[in-house]
mmCIF file of C-alpha atoms in Angstrom:
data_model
loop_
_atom_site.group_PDB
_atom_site.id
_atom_site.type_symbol
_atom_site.label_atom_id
_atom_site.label_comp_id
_atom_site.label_asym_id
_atom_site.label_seq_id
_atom_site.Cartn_x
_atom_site.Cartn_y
_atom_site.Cartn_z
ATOM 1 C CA UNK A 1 0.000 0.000 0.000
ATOM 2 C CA UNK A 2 1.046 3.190 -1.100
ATOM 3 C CA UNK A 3 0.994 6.299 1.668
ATOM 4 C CA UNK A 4 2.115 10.243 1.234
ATOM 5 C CA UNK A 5 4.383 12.136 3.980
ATOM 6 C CA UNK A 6 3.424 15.743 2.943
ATOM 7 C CA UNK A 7 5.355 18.662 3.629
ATOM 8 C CA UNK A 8 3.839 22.203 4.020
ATOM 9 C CA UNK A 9 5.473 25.159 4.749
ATOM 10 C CA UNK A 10 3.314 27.824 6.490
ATOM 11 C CA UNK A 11 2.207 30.565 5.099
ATOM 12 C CA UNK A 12 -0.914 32.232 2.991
ATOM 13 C CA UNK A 13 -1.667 30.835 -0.547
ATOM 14 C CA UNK A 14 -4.167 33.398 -2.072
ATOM 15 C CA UNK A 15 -6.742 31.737 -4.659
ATOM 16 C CA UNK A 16 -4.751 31.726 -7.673
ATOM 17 C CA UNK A 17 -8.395 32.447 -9.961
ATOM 18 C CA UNK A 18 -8.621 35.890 -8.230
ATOM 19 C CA UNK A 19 -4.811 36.863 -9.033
ATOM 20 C CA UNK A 20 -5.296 37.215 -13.222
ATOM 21 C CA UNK A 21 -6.705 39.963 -15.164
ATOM 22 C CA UNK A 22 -7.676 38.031 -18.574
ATOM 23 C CA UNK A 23 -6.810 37.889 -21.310
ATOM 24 C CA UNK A 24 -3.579 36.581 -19.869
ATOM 25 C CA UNK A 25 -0.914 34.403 -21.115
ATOM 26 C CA UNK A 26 0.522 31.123 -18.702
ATOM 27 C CA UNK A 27 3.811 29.339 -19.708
ATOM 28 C CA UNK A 28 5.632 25.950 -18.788
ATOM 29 C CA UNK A 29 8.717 25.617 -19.044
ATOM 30 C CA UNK A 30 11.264 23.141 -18.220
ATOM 31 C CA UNK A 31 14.228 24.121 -15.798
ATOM 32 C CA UNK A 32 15.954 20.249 -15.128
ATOM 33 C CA UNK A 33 17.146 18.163 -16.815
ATOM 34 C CA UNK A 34 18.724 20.960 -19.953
ATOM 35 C CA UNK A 35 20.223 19.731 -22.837
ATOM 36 C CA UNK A 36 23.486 18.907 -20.889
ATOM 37 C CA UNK A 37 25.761 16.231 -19.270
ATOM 38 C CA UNK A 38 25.531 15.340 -15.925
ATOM 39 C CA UNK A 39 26.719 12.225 -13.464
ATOM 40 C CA UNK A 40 25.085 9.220 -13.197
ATOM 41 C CA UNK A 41 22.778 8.837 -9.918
ATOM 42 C CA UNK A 42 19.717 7.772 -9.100
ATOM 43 C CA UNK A 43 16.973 9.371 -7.874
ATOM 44 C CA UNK A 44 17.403 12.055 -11.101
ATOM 45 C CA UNK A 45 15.743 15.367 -10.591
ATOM 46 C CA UNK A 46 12.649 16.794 -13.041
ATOM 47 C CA UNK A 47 12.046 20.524 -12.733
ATOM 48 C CA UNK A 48 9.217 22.217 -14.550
ATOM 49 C CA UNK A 49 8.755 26.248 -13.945
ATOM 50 C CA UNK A 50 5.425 27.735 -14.558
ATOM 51 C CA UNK A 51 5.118 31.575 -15.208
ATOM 52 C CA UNK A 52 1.444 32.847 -14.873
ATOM 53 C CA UNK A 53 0.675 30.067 -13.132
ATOM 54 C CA UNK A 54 -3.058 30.570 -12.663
ATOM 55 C CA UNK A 55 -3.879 30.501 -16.188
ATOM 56 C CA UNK A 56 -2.269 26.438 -16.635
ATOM 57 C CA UNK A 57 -3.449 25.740 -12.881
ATOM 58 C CA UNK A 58 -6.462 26.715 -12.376
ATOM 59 C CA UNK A 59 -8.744 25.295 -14.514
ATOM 60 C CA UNK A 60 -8.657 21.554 -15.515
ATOM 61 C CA UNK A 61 -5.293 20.899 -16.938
ATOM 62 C CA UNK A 62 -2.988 17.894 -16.961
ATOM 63 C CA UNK A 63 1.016 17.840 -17.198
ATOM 64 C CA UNK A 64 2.855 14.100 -17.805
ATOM 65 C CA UNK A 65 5.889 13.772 -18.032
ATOM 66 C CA UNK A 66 8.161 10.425 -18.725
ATOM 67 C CA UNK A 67 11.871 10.263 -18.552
ATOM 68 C CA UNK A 68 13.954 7.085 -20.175
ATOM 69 C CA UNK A 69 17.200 6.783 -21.386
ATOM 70 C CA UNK A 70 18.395 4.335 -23.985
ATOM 71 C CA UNK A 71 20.619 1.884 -21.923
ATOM 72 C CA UNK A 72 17.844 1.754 -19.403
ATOM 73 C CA UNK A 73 19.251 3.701 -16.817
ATOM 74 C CA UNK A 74 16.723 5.495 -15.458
ATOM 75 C CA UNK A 75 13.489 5.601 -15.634
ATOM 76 C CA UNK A 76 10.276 8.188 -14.189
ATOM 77 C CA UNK A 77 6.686 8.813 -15.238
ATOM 78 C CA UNK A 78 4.358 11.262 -13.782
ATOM 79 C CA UNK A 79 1.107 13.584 -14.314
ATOM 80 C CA UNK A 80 0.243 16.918 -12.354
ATOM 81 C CA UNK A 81 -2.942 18.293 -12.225
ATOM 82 C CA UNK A 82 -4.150 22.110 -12.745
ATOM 83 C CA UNK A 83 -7.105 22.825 -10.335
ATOM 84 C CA UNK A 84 -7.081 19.809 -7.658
ATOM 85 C CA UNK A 85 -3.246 21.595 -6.711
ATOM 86 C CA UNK A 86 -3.286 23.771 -3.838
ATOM 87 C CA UNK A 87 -3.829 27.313 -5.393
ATOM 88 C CA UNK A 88 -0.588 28.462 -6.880
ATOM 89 C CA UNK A 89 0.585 32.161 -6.988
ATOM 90 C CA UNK A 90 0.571 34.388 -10.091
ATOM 91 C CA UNK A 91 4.594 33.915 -10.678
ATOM 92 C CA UNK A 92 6.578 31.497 -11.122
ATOM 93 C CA UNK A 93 5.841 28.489 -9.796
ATOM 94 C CA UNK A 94 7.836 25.801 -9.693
ATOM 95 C CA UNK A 95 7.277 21.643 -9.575
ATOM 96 C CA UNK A 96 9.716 19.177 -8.643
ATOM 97 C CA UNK A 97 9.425 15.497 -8.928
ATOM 98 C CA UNK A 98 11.968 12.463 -10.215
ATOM 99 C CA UNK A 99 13.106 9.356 -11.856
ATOM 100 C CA UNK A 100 14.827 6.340 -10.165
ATOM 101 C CA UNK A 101 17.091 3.906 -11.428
ATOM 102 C CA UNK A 102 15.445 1.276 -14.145
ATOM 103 C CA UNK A 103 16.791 -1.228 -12.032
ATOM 104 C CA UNK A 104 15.729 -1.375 -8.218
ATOM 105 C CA UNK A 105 18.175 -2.099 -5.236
ATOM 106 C CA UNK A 106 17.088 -5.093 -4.505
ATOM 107 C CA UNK A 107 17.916 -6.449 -7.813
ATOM 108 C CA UNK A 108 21.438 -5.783 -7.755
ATOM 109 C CA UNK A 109 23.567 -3.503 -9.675
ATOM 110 C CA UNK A 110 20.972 -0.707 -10.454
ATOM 111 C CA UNK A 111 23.412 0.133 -13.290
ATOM 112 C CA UNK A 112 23.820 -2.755 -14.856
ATOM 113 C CA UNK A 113 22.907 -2.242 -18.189
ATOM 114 C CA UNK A 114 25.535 0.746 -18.299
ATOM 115 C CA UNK A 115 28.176 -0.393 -20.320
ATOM 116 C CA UNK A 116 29.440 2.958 -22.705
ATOM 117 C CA UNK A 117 31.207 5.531 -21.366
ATOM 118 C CA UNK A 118 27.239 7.656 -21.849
ATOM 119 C CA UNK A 119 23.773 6.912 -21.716
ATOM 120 C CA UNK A 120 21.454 9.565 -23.651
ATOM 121 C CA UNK A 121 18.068 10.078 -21.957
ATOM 122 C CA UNK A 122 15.227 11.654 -22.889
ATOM 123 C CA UNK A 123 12.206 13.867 -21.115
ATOM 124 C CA UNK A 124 9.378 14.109 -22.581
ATOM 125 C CA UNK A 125 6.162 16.121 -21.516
ATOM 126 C CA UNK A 126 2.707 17.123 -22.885
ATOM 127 C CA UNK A 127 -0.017 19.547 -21.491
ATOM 128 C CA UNK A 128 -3.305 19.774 -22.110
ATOM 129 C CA UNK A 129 -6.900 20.976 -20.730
ATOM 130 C CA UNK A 130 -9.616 18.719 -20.771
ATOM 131 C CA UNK A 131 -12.394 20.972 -20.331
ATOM 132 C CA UNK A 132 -12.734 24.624 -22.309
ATOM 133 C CA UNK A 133 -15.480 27.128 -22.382
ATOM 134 C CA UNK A 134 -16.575 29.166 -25.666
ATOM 135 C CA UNK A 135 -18.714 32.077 -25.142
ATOM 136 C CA UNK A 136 -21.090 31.808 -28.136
ATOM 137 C CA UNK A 137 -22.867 35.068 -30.048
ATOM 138 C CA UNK A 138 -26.211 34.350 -28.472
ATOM 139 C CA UNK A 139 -24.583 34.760 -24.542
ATOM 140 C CA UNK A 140 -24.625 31.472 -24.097
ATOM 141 C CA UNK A 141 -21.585 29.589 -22.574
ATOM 142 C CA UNK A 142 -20.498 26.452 -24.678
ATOM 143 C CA UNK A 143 -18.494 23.493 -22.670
ATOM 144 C CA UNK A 144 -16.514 21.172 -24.537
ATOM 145 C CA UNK A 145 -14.623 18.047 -23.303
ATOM 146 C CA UNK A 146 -11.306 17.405 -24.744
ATOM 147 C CA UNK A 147 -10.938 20.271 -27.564
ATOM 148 C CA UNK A 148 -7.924 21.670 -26.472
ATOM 149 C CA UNK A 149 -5.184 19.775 -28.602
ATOM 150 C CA UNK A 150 -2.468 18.533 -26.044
ATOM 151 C CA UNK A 151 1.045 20.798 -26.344
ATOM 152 C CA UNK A 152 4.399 18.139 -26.398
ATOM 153 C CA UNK A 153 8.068 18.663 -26.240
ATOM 154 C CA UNK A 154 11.044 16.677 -25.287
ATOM 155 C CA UNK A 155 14.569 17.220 -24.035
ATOM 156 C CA UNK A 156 17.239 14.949 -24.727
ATOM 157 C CA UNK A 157 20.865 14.836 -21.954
ATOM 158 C CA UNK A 158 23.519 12.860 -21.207
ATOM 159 C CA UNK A 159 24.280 10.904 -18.578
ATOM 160 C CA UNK A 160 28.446 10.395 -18.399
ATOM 161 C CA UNK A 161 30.214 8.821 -15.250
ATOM 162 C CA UNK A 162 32.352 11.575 -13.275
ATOM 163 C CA UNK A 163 30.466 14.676 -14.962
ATOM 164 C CA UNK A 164 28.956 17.748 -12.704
ATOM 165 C CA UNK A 165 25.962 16.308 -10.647
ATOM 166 C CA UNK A 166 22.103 17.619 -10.770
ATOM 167 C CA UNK A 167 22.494 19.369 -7.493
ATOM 168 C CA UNK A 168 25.655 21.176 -8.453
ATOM 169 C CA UNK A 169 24.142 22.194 -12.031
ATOM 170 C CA UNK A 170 21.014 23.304 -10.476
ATOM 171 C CA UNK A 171 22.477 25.168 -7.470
ATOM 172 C CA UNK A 172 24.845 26.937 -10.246
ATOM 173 C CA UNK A 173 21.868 27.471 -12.576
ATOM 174 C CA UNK A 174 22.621 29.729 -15.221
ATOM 175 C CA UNK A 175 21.603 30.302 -18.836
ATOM 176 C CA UNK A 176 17.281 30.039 -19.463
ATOM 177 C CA UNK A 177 15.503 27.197 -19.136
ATOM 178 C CA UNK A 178 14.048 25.085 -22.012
ATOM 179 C CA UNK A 179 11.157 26.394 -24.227
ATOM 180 C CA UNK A 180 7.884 24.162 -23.326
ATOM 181 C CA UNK A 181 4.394 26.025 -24.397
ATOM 182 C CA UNK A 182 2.796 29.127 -23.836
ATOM 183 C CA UNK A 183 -0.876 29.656 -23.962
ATOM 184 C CA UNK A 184 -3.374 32.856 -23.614
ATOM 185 C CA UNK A 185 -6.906 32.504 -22.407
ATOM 186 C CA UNK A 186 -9.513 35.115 -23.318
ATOM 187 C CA UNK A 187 -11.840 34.322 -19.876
ATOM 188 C CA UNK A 188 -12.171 32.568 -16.894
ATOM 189 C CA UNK A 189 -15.827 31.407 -17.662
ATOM 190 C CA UNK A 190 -16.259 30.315 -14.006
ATOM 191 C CA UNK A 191 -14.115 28.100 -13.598
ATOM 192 C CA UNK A 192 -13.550 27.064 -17.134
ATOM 193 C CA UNK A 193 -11.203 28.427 -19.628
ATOM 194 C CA UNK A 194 -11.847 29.940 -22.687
ATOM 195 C CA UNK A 195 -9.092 29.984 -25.196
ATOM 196 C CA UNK A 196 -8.006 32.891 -26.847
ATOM 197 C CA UNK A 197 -7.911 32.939 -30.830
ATOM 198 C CA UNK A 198 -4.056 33.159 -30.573
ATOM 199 C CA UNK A 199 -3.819 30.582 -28.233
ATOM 200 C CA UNK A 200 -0.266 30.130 -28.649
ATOM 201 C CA UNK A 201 1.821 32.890 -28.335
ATOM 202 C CA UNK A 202 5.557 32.101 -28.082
ATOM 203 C CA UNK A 203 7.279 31.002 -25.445
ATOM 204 C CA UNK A 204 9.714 32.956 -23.398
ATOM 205 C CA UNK A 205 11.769 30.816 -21.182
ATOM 206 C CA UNK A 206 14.407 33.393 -20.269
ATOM 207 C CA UNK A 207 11.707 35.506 -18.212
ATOM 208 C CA UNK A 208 11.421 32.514 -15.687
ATOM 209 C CA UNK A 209 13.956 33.829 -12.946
ATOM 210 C CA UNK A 210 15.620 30.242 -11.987
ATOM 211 C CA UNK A 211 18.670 31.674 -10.803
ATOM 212 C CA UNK A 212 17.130 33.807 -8.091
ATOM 213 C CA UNK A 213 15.534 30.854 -6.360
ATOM 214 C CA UNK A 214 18.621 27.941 -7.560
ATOM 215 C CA UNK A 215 19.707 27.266 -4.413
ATOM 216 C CA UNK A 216 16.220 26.417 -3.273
ATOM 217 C CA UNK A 217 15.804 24.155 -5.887
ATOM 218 C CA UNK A 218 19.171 22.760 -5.655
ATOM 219 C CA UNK A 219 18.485 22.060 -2.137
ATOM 220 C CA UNK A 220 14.796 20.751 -2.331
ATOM 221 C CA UNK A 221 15.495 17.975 -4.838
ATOM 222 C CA UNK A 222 15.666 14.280 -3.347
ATOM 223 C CA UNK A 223 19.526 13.278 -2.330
ATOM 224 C CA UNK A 224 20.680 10.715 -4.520
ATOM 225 C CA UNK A 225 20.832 6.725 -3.157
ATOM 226 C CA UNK A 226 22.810 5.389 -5.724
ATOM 227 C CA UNK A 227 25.538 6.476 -8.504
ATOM 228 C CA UNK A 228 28.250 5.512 -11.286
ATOM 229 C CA UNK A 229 31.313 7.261 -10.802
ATOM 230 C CA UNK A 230 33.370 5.177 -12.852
ATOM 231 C CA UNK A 231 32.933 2.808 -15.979
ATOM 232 C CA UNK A 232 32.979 -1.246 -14.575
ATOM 233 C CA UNK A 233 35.655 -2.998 -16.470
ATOM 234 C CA UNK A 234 33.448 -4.939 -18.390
ATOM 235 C CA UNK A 235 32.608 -4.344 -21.547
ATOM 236 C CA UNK A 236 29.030 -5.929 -22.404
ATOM 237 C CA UNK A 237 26.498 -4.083 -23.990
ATOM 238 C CA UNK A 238 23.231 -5.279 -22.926
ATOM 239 C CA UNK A 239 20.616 -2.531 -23.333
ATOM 240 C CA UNK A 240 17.370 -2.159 -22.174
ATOM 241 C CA UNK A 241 14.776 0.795 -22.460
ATOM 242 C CA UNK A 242 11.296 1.654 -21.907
ATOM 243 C CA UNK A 243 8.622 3.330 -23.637
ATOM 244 C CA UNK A 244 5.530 5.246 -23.711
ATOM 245 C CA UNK A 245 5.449 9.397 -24.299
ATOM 246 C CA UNK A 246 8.884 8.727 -25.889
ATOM 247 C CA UNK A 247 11.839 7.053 -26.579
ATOM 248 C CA UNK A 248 15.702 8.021 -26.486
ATOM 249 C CA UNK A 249 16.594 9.879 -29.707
ATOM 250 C CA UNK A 250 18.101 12.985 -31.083
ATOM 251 C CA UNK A 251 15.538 16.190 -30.168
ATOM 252 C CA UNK A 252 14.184 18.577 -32.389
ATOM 253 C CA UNK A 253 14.849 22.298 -32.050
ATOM 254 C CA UNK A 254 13.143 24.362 -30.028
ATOM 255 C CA UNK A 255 11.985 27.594 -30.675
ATOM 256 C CA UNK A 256 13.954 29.887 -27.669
ATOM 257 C CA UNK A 257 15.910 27.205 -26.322
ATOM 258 C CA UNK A 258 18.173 24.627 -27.352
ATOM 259 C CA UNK A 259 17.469 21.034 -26.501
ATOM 260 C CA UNK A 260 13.984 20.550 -26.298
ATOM 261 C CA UNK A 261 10.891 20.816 -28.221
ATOM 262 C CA UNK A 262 6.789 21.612 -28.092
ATOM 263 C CA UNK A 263 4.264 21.076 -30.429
ATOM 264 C CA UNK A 264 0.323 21.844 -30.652
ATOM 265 C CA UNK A 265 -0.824 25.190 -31.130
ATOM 266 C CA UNK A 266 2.581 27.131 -30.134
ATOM 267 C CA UNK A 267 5.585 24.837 -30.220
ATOM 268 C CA UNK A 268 7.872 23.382 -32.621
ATOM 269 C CA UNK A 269 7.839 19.684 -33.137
ATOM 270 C CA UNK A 270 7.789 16.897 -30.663
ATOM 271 C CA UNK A 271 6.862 13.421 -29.948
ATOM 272 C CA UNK A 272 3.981 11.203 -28.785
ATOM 273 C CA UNK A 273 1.704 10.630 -26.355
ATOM 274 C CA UNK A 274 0.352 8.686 -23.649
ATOM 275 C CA UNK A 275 -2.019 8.522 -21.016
ATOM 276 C CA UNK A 276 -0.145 5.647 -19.023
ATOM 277 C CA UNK A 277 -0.316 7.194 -15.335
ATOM 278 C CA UNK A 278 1.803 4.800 -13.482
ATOM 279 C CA UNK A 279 4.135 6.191 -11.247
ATOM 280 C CA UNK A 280 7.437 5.178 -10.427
ATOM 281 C CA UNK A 281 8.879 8.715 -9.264
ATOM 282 C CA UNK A 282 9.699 9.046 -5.419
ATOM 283 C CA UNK A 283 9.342 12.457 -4.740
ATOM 284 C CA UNK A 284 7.587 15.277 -5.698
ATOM 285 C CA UNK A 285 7.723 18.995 -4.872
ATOM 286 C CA UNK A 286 6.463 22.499 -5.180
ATOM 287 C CA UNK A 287 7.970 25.302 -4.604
ATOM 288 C CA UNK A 288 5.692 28.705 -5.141
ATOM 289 C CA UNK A 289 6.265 32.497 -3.620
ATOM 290 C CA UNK A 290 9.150 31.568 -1.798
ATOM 291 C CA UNK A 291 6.899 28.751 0.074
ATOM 292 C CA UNK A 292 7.879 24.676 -0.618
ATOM 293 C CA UNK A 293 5.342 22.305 -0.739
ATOM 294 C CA UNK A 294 6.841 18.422 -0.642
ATOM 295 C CA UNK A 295 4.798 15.167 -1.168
ATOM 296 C CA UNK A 296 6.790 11.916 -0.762
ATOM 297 C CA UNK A 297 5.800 8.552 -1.970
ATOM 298 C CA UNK A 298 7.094 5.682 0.369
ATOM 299 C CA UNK A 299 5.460 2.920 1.792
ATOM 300 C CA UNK A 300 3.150 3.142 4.312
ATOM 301 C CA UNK A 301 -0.038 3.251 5.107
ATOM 302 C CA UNK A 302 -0.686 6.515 6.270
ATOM 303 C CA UNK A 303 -1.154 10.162 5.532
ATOM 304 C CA UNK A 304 1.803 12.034 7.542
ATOM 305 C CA UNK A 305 1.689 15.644 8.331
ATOM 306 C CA UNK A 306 4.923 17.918 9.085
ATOM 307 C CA UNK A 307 5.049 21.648 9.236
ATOM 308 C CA UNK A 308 8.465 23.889 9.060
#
């Protein structure tokens, strides 16, 4: 059985609904992993940043993510949900989860399968809403189910034996972060969002201030259990690698950032999609107006409470 320690930091979260003057523009971006190298450990870090935040999280929206690499290294999947969150603030806002190692402890050598002096992973993400409002000529308001078409993107790294780790890149976090989607809303219809006609302005990934709040991140991410620092002397080559919103391969360019790619309305192209929910990442976080918000999977059987 599956339980959640949750983490809360105190302090006021205003409703995020009340915080936008519409029309209004949200973006996601994504902050970790960057088109980089970095060492090999397990848990790996995912960092997505959201600017606006109330116009992607407040209404009914959906974020998965999966991360695999192509000698089965690692391995995460994911969703996070706009609306059922606790109410973000207007900007940024930033969500931190992770992979773990393909292979669990308990099975031996969790890198096993790396035999090459690299691996070359892959994240891949898509957004969507699944419920979107059109005001029609008449007054009337129009609800539709699913007519939002899903934003996707990817961002291919490294992973190299003896190369900077994800804490040390993070905490000296420079540069923008990777172009995801942008999107601008004409309304909040009550509750529901009602697209704009340019839905999908571009995005601009260098306006989400990472470095101010880097040593947060750096700090908040899950400590590593496991790592390669050093090839085995073996030279075997047995691969293995795992599928579903996408598979290790070169990326596509990204409009504004190197490394990654969107597609839908606004982006440049990407990969495909899923709606495999299974999750095999240990921790995830939030971090929002200088306040952290953690929720970490282990095993037990209860819901755990802890305040700062």
């Amino acid at each position: 059985m599956r339980g959640v320690l949750s983490l809360v930091a105190l302090g006021g979260l205003a409703v995020a609904k009340d915080q936008v003057s519409f029309p209004a523009t949200g973006e996601f971006d994504i902050v970790f992993p960057r088109n980089d190298t970095y060492a090999v450990e397990a848990p790996f870090p995912v960092i997505f940043g959201f600017q606006n935040a109330p116009v992607l999280l407040s209404f009914p929206t959906q974020v998965n993510w999966e991360l695999t690499c192509g000698l089965g290294t690692l391995f995460g999947i994911n969703r996070f949900e706009g609306e059922r969150t606790v109410a973000p603030p207007s900007d940024p806002y930033f969500y931190i989860n992770s992979s773990r190692a393909l292979m669990k402890a308990e099975e031996g050598d969790q890198f096993r399968y790396f035999r090459r002096d690299h691996d070359t992973c892959i994240l891949t993400w898509e957004l969507f809403y699944y419920t979107t409002c059109h005001r029609e000529s008449d007054g009337s308001l129009k609800i539709m189910g699913g007519y939002f078409p899903k934003r996707t993107g990817n961002v291919t790294f490294t992973l190299r034996p003896g190369a900077k780790t994800p804490r040390e890149a993070i905490a000296n976090y420079d540069g923008c972060a990777v172009a995801g989607t942008a999107v601008k809303l004409e309304a909040n219809e009550t509750g529901c969002a009602q697209v704009a006609q340019d839905a999908a302005p571009k995005p601009k990934p260098c306006e989400l201030d990472v470095k101010s709040v880097a040593s947060s991140l750096a700090a908040a991410v899950v400590k590593p259990t496991t790592s390669l620092t050093a090839l085995p002397s073996t030279t075997t080559e047995v691969g293995s690698s795992r599928t579903g919103l996408g598979s290790a391969a070169e990326p596509t360019t990204t409009r504004g950032a190197s490394g990654g790619s969107g597609n839908g309305e606004g982006g440049s192209s990407g990969s495909g999609s899923s709606d495999n929910d299974g999750n095999w990442a240990t921790q995830r976080f939030t971090i929002s107006g200088g306040w952290l918000t953690l929720a970490l999977t282990v095993v037990a059987a209860a819901v755990i409470s802890i305040v700062l």
